[in-house]
Short mmCIF file of C-alpha atoms in Angstrom, two decimals:
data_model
loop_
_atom_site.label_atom_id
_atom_site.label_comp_id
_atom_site.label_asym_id
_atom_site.label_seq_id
_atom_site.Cartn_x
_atom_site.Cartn_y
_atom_site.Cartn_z
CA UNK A 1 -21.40 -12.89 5.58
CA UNK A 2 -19.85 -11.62 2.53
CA UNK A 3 -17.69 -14.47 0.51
CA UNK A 4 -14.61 -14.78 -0.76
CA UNK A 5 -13.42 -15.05 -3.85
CA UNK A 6 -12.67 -18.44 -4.99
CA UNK A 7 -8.88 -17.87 -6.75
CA UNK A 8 -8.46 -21.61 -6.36
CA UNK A 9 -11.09 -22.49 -9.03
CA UNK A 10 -7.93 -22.58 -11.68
CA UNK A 11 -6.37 -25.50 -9.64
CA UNK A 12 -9.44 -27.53 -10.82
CA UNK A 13 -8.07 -27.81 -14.04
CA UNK A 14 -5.80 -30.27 -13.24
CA UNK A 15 -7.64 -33.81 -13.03
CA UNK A 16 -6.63 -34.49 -9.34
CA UNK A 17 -8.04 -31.16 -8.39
CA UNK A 18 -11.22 -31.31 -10.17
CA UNK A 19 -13.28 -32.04 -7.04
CA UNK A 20 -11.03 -30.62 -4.01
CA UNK A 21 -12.89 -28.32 -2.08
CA UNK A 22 -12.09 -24.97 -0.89
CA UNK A 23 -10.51 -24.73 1.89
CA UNK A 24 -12.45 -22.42 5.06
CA UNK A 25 -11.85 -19.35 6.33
CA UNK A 26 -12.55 -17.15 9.62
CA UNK A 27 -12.35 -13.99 11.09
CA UNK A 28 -13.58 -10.53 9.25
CA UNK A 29 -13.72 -10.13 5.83
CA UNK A 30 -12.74 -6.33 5.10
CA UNK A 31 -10.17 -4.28 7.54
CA UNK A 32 -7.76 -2.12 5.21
CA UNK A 33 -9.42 1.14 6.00
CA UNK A 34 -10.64 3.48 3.21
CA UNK A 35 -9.28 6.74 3.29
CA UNK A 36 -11.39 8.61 0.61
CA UNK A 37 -14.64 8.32 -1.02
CA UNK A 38 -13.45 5.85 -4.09
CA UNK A 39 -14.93 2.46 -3.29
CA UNK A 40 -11.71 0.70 -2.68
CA UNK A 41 -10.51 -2.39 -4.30
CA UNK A 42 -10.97 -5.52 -2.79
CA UNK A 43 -7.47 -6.30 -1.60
CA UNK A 44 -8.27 -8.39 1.60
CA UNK A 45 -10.75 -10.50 -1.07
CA UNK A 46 -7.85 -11.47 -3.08
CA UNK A 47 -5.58 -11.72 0.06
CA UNK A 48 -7.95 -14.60 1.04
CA UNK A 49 -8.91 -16.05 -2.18
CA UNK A 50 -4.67 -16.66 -2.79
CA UNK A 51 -4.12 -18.04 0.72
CA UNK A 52 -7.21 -20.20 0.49
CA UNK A 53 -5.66 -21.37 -2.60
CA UNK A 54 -2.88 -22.58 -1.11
CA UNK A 55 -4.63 -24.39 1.89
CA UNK A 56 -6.99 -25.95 -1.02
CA UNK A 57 -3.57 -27.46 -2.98
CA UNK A 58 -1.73 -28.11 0.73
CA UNK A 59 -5.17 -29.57 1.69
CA UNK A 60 -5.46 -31.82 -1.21
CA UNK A 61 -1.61 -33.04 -1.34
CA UNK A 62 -2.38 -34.55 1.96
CA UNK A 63 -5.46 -36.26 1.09
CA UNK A 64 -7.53 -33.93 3.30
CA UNK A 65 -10.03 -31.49 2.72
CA UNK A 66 -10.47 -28.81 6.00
CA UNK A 67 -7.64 -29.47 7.90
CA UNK A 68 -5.22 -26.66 5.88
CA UNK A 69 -7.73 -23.17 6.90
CA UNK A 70 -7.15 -19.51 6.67
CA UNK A 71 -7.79 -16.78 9.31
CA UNK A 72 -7.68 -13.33 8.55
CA UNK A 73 -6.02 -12.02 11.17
CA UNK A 74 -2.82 -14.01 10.18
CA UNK A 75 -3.33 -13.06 6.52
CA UNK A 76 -3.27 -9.54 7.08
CA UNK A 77 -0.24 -10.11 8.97
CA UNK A 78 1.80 -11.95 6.70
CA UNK A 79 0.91 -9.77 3.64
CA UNK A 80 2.55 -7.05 5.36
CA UNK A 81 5.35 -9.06 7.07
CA UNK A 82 8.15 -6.64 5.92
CA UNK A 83 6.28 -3.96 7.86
CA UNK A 84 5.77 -6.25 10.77
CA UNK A 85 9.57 -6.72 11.26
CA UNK A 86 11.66 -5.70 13.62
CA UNK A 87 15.93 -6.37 13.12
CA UNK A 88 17.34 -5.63 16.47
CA UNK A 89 14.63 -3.40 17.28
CA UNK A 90 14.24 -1.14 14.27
CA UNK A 91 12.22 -0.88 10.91
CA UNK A 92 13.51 -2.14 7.62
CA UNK A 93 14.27 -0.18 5.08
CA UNK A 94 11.68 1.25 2.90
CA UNK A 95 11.82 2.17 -0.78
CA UNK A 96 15.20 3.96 -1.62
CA UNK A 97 14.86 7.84 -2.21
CA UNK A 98 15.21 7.51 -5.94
CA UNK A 99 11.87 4.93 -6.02
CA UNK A 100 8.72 6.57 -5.72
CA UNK A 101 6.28 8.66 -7.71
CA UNK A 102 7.69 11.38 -10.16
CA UNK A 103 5.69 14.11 -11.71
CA UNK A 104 6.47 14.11 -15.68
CA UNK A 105 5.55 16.46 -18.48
CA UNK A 106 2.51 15.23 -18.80
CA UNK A 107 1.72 13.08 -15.50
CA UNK A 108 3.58 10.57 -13.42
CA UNK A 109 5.98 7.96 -13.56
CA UNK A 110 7.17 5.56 -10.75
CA UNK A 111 10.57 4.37 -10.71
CA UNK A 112 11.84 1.34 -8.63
CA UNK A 113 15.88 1.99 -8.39
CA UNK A 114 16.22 0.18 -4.73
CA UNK A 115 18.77 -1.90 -5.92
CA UNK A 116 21.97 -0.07 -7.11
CA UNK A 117 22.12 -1.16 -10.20
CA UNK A 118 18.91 -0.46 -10.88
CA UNK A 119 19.47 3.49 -9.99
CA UNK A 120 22.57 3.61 -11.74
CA UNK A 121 20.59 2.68 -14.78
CA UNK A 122 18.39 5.16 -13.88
CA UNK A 123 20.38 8.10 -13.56
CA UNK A 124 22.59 7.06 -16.52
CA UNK A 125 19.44 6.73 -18.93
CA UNK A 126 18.31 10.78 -17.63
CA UNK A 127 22.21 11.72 -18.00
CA UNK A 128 21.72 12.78 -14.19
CA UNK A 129 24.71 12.99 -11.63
CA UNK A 130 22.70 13.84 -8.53
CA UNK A 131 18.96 12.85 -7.47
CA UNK A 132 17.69 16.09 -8.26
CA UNK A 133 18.24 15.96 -11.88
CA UNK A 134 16.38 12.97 -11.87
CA UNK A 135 13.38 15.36 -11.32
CA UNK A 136 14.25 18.41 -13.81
CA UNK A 137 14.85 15.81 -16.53
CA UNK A 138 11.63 14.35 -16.13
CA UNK A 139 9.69 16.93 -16.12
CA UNK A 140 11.16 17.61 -19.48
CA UNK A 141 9.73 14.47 -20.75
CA UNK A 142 5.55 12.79 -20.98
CA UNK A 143 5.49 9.47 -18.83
CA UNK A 144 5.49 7.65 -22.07
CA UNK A 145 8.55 8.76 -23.05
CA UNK A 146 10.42 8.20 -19.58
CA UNK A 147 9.22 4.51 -19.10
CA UNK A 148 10.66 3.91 -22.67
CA UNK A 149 13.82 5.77 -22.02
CA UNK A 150 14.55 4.26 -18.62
CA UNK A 151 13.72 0.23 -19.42
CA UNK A 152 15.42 1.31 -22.81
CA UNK A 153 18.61 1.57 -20.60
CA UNK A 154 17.91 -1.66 -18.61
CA UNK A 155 15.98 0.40 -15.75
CA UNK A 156 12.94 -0.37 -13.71
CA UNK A 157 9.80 2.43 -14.48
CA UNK A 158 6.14 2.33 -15.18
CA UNK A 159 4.11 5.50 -16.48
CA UNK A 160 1.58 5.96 -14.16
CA UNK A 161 -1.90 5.28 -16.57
CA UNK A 162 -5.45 4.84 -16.34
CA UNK A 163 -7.42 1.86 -16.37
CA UNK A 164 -8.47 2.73 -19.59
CA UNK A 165 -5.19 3.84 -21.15
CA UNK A 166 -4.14 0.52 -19.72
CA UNK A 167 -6.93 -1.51 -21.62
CA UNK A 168 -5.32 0.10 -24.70
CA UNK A 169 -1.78 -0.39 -24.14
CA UNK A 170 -0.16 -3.15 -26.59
CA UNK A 171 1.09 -4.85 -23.82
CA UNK A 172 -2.72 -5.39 -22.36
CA UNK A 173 -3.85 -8.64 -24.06
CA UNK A 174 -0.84 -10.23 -23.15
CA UNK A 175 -0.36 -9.53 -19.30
CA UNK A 176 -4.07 -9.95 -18.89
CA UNK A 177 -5.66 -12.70 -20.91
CA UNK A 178 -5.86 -16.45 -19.76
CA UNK A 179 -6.17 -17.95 -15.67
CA UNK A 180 -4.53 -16.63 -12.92
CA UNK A 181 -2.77 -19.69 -12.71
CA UNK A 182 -1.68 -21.08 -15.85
CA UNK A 183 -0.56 -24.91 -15.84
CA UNK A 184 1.40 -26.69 -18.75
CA UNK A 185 2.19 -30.46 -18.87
CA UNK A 186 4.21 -32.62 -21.26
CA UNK A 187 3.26 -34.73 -23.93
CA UNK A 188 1.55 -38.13 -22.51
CA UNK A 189 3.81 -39.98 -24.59
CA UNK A 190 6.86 -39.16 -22.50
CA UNK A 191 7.92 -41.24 -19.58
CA UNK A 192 9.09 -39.96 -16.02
CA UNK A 193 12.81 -39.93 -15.90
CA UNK A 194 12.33 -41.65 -12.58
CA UNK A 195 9.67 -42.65 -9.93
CA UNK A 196 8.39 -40.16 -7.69
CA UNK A 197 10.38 -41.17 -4.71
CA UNK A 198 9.05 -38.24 -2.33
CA UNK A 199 6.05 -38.41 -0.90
CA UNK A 200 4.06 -36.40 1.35
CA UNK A 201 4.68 -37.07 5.57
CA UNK A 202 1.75 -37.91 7.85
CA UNK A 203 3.60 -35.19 9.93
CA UNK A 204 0.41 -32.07 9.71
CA UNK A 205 3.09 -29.27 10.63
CA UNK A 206 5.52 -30.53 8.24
CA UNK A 207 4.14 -32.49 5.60
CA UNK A 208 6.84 -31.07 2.96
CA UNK A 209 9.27 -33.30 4.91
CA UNK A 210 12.21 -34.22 2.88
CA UNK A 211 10.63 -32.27 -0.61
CA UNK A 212 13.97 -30.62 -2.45
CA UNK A 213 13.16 -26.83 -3.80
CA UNK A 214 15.62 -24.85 -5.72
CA UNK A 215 14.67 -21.89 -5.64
CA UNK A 216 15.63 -19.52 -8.49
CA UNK A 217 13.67 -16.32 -7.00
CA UNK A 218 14.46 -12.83 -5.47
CA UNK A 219 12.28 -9.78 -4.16
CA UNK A 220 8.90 -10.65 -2.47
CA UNK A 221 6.81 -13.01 -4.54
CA UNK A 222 9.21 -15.88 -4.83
CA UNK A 223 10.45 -16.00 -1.94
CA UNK A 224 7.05 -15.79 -0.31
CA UNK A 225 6.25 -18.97 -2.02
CA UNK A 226 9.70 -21.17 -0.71
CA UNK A 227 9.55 -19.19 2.27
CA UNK A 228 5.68 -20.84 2.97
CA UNK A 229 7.23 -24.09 1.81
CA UNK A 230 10.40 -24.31 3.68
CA UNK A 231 7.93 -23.60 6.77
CA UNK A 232 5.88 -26.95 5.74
CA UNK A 233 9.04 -29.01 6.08
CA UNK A 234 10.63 -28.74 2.52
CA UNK A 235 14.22 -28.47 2.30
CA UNK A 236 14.34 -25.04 0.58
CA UNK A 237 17.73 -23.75 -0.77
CA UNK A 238 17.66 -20.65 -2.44
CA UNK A 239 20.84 -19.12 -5.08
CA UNK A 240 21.39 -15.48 -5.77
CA UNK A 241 23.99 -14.49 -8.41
CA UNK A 242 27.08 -13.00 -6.39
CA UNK A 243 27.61 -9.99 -8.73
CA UNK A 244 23.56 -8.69 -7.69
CA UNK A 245 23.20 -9.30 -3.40
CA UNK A 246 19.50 -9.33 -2.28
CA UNK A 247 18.26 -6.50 -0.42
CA UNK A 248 19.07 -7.43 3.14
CA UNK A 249 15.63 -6.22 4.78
CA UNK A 250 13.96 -7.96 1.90
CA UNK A 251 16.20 -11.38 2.46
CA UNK A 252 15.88 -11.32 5.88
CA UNK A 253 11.52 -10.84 5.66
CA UNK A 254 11.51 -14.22 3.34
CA UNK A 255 14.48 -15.88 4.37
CA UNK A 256 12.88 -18.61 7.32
CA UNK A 257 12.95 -21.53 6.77
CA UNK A 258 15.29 -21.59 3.79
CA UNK A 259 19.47 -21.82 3.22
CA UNK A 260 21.21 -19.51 0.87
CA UNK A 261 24.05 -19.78 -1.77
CA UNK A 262 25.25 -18.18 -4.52
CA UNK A 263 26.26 -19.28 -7.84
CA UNK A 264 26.93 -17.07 -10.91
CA UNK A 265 25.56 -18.91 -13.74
CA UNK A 266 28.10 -17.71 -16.53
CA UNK A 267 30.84 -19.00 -14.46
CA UNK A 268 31.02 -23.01 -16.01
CA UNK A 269 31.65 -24.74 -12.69
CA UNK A 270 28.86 -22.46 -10.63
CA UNK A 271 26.46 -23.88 -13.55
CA UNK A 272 27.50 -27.45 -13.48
CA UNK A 273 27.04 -27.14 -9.72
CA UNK A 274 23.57 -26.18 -10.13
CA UNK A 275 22.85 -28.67 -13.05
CA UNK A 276 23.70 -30.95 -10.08
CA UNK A 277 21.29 -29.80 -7.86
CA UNK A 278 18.60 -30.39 -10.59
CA UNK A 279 18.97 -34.08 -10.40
CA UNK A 280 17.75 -34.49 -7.32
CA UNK A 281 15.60 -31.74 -6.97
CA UNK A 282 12.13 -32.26 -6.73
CA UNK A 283 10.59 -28.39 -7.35
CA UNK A 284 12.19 -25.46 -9.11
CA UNK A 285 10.58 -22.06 -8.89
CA UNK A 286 11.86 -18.94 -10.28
CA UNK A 287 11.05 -15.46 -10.39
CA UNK A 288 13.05 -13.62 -12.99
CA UNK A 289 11.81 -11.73 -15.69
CA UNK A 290 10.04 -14.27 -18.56
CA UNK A 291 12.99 -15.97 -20.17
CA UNK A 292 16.17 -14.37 -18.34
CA UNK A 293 17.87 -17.97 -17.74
CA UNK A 294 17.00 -19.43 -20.54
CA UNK A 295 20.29 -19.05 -22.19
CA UNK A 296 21.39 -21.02 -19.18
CA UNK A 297 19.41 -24.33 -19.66
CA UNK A 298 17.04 -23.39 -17.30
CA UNK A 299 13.39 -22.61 -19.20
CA UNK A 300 10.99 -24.69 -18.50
CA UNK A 301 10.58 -26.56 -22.00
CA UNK A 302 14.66 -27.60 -21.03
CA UNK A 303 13.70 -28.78 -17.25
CA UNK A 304 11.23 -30.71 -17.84
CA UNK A 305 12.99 -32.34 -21.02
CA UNK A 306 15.64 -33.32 -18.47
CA UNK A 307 13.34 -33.97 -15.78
CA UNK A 308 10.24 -35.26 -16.61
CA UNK A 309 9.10 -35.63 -13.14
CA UNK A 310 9.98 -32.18 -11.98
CA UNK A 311 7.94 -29.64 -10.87
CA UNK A 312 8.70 -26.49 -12.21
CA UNK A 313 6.51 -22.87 -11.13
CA UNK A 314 7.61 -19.25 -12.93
CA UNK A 315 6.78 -16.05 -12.10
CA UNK A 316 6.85 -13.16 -13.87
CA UNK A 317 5.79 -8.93 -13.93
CA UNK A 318 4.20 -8.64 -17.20
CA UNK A 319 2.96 -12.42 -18.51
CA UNK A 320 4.64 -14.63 -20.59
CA UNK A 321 4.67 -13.45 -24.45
CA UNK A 322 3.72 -9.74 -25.70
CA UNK A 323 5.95 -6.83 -26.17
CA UNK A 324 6.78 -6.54 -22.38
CA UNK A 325 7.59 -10.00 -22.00
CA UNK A 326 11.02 -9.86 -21.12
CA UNK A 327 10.55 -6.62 -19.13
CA UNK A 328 11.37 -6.05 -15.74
CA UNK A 329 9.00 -5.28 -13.17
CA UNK A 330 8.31 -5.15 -9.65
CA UNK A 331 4.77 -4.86 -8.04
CA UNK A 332 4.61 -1.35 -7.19
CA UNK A 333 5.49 -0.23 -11.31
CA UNK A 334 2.52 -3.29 -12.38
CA UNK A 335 0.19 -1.01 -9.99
CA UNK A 336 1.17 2.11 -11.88
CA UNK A 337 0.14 0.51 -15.23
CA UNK A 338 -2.66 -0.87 -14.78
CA UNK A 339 -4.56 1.53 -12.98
CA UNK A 340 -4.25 1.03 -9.10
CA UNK A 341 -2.12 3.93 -8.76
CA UNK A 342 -4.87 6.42 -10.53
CA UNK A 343 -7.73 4.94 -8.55
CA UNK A 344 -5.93 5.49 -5.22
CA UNK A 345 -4.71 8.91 -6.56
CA UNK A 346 -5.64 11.52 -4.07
CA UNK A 347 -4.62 15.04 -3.09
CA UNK A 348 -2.23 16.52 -0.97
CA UNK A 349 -0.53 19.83 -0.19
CA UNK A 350 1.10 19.81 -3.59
CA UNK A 351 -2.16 18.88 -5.76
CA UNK A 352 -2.99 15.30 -6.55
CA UNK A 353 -0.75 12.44 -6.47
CA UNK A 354 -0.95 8.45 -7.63
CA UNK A 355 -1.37 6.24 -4.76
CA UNK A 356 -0.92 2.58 -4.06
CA UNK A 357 -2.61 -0.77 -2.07
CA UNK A 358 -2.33 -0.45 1.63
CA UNK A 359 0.33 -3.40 1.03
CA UNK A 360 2.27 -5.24 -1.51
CA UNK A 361 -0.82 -7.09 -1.85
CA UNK A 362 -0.11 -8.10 -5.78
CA UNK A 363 3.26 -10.05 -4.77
CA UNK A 364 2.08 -11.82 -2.16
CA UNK A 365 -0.65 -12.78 -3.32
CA UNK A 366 1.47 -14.19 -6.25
CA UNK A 367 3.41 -16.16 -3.96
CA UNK A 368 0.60 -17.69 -2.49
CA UNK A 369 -0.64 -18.83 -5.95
CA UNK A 370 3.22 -19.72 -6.91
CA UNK A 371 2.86 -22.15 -3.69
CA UNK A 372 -1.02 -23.50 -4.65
CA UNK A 373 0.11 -23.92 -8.25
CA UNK A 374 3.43 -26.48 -6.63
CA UNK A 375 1.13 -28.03 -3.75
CA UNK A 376 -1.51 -28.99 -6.88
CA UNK A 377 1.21 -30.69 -9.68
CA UNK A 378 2.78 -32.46 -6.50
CA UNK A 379 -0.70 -33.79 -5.92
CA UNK A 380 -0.54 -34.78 -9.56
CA UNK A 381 2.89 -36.01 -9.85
CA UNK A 382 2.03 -38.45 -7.03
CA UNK A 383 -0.67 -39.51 -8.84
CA UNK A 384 1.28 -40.12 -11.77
CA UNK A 385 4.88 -39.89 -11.48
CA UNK A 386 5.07 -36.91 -14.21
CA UNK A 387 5.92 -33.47 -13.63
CA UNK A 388 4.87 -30.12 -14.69
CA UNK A 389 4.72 -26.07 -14.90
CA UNK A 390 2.77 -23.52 -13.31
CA UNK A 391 3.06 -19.85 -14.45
CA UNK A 392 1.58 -16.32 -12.80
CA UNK A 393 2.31 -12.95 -13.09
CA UNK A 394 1.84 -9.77 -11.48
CA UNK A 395 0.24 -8.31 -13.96
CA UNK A 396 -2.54 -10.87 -14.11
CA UNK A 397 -2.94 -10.79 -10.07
CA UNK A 398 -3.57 -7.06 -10.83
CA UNK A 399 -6.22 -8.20 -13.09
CA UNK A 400 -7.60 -10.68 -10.55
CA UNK A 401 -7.88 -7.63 -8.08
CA UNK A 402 -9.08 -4.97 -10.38
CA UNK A 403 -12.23 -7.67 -11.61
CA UNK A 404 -13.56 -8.06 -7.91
CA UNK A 405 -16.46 -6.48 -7.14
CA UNK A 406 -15.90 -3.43 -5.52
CA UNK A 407 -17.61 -1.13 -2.22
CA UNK A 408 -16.79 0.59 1.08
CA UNK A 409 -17.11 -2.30 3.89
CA UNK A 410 -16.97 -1.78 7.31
CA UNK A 411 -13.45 -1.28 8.55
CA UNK A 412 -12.53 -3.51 11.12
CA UNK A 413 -9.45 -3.22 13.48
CA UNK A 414 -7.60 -6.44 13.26
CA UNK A 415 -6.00 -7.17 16.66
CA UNK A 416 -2.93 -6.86 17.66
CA UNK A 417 -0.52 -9.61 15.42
CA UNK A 418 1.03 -12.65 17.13
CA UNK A 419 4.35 -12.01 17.01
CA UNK A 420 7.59 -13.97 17.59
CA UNK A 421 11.06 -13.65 18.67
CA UNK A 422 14.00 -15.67 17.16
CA UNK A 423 18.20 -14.31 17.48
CA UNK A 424 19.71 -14.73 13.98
CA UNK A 425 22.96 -13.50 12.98
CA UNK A 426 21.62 -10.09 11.85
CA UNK A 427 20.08 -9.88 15.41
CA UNK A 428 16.97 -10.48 17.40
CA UNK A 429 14.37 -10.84 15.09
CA UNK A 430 10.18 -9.95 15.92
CA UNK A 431 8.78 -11.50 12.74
CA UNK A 432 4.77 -12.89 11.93
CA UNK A 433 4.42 -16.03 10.66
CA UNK A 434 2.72 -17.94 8.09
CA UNK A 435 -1.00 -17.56 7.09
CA UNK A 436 -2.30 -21.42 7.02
CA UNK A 437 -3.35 -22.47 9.97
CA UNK A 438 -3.49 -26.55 10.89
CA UNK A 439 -6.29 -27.94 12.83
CA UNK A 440 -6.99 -24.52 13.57
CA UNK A 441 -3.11 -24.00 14.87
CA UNK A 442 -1.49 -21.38 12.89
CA UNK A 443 1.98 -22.52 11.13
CA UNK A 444 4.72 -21.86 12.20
CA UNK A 445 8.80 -20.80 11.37
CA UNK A 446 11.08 -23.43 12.51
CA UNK A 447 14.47 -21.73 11.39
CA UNK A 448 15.60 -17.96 11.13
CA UNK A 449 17.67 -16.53 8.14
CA UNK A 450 20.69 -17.62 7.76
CA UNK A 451 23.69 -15.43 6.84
CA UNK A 452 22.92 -14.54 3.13
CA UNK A 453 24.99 -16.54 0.64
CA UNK A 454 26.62 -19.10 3.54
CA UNK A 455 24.59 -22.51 2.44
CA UNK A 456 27.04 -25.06 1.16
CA UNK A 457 25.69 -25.75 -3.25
CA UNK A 458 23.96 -29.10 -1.92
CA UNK A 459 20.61 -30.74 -0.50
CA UNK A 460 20.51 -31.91 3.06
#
């Protein structure tokens, strides 16, 4: 039987983790049909190797080692949960009509505008007043020069490159060089602020029982992360600035199991509040582009100065330092760089055309490593009583992907998905749940979404 990859080798580098097994898995290994003669990339490979990850770190928080498994069907589920769900019967929305490929000068660019100010920017930064100038003006322009003109206006684009133009791109050392999952600690010198007062419950479906998360994330990869926490027990309340709503579809996919407030951090009082929530909280994670709430208090050198004993988990696009390191990104612009989108390229009516993964395999799979990287310095801060920091990026999940080996498997039709019904107040909900399954009984949601922004600023 073909393996998997073992993405959970990086937890070993903390001390506690140094001899934790991997966790097992079952069911095929390859099902994400290939459509073309290119080998394909090994997307249900890293799809396992993240959620085995995360059952390896769950597994060794609880002092186990098999009881936390993965089974593929469930994976390939929850990887493509937004597809999976229904909201009183009908699909979620998909990528707004601005977002997409566009042919350029020279090639392709892909622009992510699903999020109105996003394709405000956009159309400002072509001087377009209707969508279809978007197109003339770019095909005025190489890629190059619309990815610089677009994030040079505070929008969201990738030229579409090659692997190899991506090997030479200045930003390529950076987003690709060290682990997948990159852990920091402080000095041994420094004291906890406090002693660990959670620990884990003998409770198998919920052993997160009690365990505060802020969480400081938006999108898909974040919220992936809290959303497979909040399921685990964890008391999981997440804050969106008021002035820049969540997508709805995209809230409602990763919002089980989790409350929701808002709080605009330049307003003094909504900071304080959150300050607040600090002291008590036992896990931070947040997801916004390397260094973008810094100037609130919030990077990780100032939590864990105030905090000694927190745990604190970032994630970014591009990697933390080099010239895109305050960039934003989202997973389906990383694919354009890097290469994905030129080795799924194929042709069509109108000539040939990027391509993409068969799902938004890099963020979740980020997610899953956001939550191994938490369930691994929890096993260390119980050990201890210190804290510590995690950090992944898309950008090196690409990389994890794009090193697998590579070949044309069998396809294998997956069946049919357990799903579930909940009522929620944006309607009946058919969702999939979690990935992990316990004792060989898969996890599952306790709570739906709540109304988005209606959590009162404080822990249960």
């Amino acid at each position: 039987m073909e393996s998997v990859p073992d993405l959970g080798s990086g937890l070993r580098a903390l001390d506690v983790m140094s001899t934790q097994p991997t966790a097992p898995w079952t069911g095929p290994r390859r099902w994400w049909a290939v459509t073309d003669a290119v080998p394909a990339l090994d997307v249900e490979g890293l799809a396992l190797g993240a959620v085995r990850a995360a059952a390896m770190g769950l597994n060794a928080l609880t002092g186990t080692t098999h009881r936390y498994s993965v089974d593929a069907g469930p994976t390939a589920a929850a990887f493509d949960s937004l597809g999976h769900l229904r909201i009183g019967g009908q699909k979620p929305e998909g990528f707004a009509p601005l977002s997409g490929f566009r042919k350029t000068a020279d090639g392709w660019v892909r622009l992510h505008a699903n999020y109105p100010h996003h394709a405000a920017r956009l159309m400002e930064a072509v001087s377009a007043s209707e969508p279809a100038d978007v197109d003339r003006a770019l095909l005025a322009m190489t890629s190059l020069e619309a990815e610089d003109l677009i994030t040079g206006n505070n929008g969201v684009a990738a030229a579409v490159r090659t692997r190899e133009e991506w090997a030479a791109a200045p930003v390529f050392e950076a987003a690709s060089q060290g682990p997948w999952i990159s852990f920091g600690h402080l000095a041994a010198t420094t004291e906890p602020s406090r002693p660990s007062s959670w620990v884990s419950s003998t409770d198998p479906e919920r052993p997160l029982a009690g365990l505060k998360v802020l969480d400081l994330t938006r999108v898909i990869a974040g919220p992936v992360a809290t959303r497979l926490l909040g399921a685990l027990g964890a008391d999981v309340l997440r804050i969106d600035p008021p002035h820049l709503p969540e997508l709805t579809d995209a809230f409602i996919d990763s919002g089980f199991d989790k409350r929701s407030a808002e709080a605009d951090f330049r307003n003094p009082d909504d900071l304080a509040a959150v300050m607040e929530l600090l002291e008590r909280a036992d896990v931070v994670i947040m997801g916004y582009r390397d260094g973008g709430l810094d100037r609130f208090g919030l990077s990780t050198d100032a939590l864990l100065l105030r905090r000694p004993d927190l745990v604190v988990a970032t994630l970014s696009a591009w990697g933390h330092g080099g010239p895109w390191q305050g960039r934003r990104g989202f997973d389906s612009l990383v694919q354009a760089a890097c290469g994905i989108a030129d080795r799924y390229g194929h042709d069509d009516d109108g000539g040939w055309r990027p391509g993409a993964l068969p799902v938004q395999a890099l963020d979740h799979a980020t997610g899953y490593g956001l939550a191994a990287a938490v369930f691994a310095l929890l096993t260390q801060r119980l050990a201890t009583g210190r804290g510590g920091t995690a950090r992944l990026s898309l950008a090196r999940t690409a990389e994890e992907l794009l090193l697998l080996p590579t070949g044309i498997g069998t396809d294998v039709e997956l069946p049919e998905p357990d799903y579930h019904e909940v009522d929620s107040p944006y309607g009946r909900l058919r969702y999939v749940g979690p990935p992990i399954t316990v004792d060989g009984v898969p996890i599952a949601y306790q709570e739906p979404p709540v109304t988005y922004g209606s959590s009162a600023r404080r822990w249960r």
